[in-house]
Amino acid sequence: MIIRNIGIRRCTRRLLSTNIRDESSTNTNHAISNKQLLYTTDAASPGSIFFLPHGTRILNKLIQFMKNQQIKYGFQEVVTPLIFKTKLWKKSGHWDNYKDDMFKVVGFDMSKEEIPHESIEEHEYGLKPMNCPSHCMIFAKFDRSYNELPVRYSDFSSLHRNEASGALSGLTRVRRFHQDDGHIFCNVSHIDQEIKNTLDLIKNTYGVFGINEVEYYLSTRPDKYIGEIATWDEAETQLKKVLDASTETGSWQIREGDGAFYGPKIDVLLTDAFDKKHQVGTIQLDFQLPKRFDLKYVAEDGSRNNQPILIHRAVFGSLERFFAILLDHYQGKWPFWINPRQAVIIPINESHIEKAEELQRKLCGDIINSQDEISPLTGFNFHVDVDKRAATVGHRTKEAIQSGYSYIILIGDKDIANGTFSIRSRDDRKVSNLTGEEIYHKFIDLERSYQ
Ligand code: ZN
């Protein structure tokens, strides 16, 4: 398959100015990432991030965190295709309203297509910039009843948007990204509660990261829009009502004409360490896509022609951008639960290596150097290394602190005789003597409480 851009996006003044502001935090992000080996990029795929093993650990933690929250709110995760025929994008409205921000995908060998050659559009695909059409298609595959609603799908697929190459920057302006994307199919009576749930989840999630400076914006009908003005007005009124009623949001502001082409939205903005605002979470109310996909459900009175309303929502928004915000926020000093380097064990000399590896196996949840034939599926699996190098304990401890390990665990003759290990944190020289079991439970408590 080759992927070509459908159109070149204008590099607007707004993008350029954002880019200049981005520079300081992008440079800091690069410096921390280079030191901690978190991610890299390559000219072979501009705007697409290579997450290195330790960066992937952070990304996976964010995803696992959100998967667990979404289960609580009744979401079901789905996995959906990356490429769809042009016909689908025409149906969804993306072709007329979003084509310039998309990539076209065409097979090198057209003869493999089973469709008559005269229908050229059947050979063209678009790489998805959003998950919404896939979720509408899943909703439409089955007969739906009122008592199933709200139906909530979540999706962590990679998405591609054709940002101008001059505007690409670090983790914040990319061509390929992932969202904690979710779509809720519901009726009018559900809207208030669903939006309130999402606002609660947004506030609680950012709170876990110690980010409490949050702003809310209501973005209204843009110049390019689909559907009737009356429907837009109704949706905007509904969102204003929820924002006014929500105790979580405090005050909110309007951004005239900044809505998505299919509906108005609430955007949630964070302020980072450099005083730069980032759009993260979003809640969008959509009466158009359900109509375009002819979505229906059977109501309580047996009538069949009822159209659900679609709520698009994301809490982290782009995981890449949220990653960048966390890099700024923590400056590489990750809290234990999300740290890709949670602990390092330093055996004082060669005779202590066996005990060190035994503890490593325990803290990693029996996955590393497992003595079982097959590793267990669930459990707590901490990222723990053993530093077996011949360097002095002082040197290895200093390097461990510089590398960002949360805990340093020493093991020597005295520890083995006592059946304990000497453990200290990155930030405090105070040493505690704990058994392997006690360390494991200490780590479980830290991870459970997001410390
Ligand atoms: Zn969506």
Coordinates of N, CA and C in Angstrom, one line a residue, residues 94-100 220-226 232 257 259-263:
H94 N -16.8 13.4 6.0 CA -15.3 13.8 6.0 C -14.8 14.2 4.7
W95 N -15.3 13.6 3.6 CA -14.8 13.9 2.3 C -15.0 15.3 1.9
D96 N -16.2 15.9 2.2 CA -16.5 17.3 1.9 C -15.8 18.3 2.9
N97 N -15.7 17.8 4.1 CA -15.3 18.8 5.2 C -13.9 18.6 5.8
Y98 N -13.3 17.4 5.5 CA -12.1 17.1 6.3 C -11.0 16.5 5.4
K99 N -11.3 16.4 4.0 CA -10.4 15.7 3.1 C -9.0 16.2 3.1
D100 N -8.8 17.5 3.2 CA -7.5 18.1 3.2 C -6.6 17.7 4.4
T220 N -18.8 26.7 19.2 CA -20.1 26.7 18.5 C -19.9 26.4 17.0
R221 N -21.0 26.5 16.3 CA -21.1 26.2 14.9 C -20.0 26.9 14.0
P222 N -19.2 26.1 13.3 CA -18.2 26.7 12.4 C -18.8 27.1 11.0
D223 N -18.0 27.8 10.2 CA -18.5 28.2 8.9 C -18.9 26.9 8.0
K224 N -18.0 25.9 8.1 CA -18.2 24.7 7.4 C -19.0 23.7 8.3
Y225 N -20.2 23.5 8.1 CA -21.0 22.6 9.0 C -22.0 21.7 8.2
I226 N -22.4 20.6 8.8 CA -23.5 19.8 8.1 C -24.7 19.9 9.0
W232 N -28.4 22.5 15.5 CA -27.2 23.0 16.1 C -27.5 23.8 17.3
G257 N -17.7 29.7 16.6 CA -17.3 29.1 15.3 C -16.2 28.1 15.3
G259 N -16.5 24.9 16.6 CA -17.0 23.6 16.8 C -16.5 22.6 15.7
A260 N -16.8 21.3 15.8 CA -16.5 20.4 14.8 C -17.5 20.5 13.7
F261 N -17.2 20.1 12.5 CA -18.2 20.3 11.4 C -19.5 19.6 11.6
Y262 N -19.5 18.6 12.5 CA -20.8 17.8 12.7 C -21.5 18.2 14.0
G263 N -20.9 19.1 14.9 CA -21.6 19.4 16.1 C -20.8 20.3 17.0

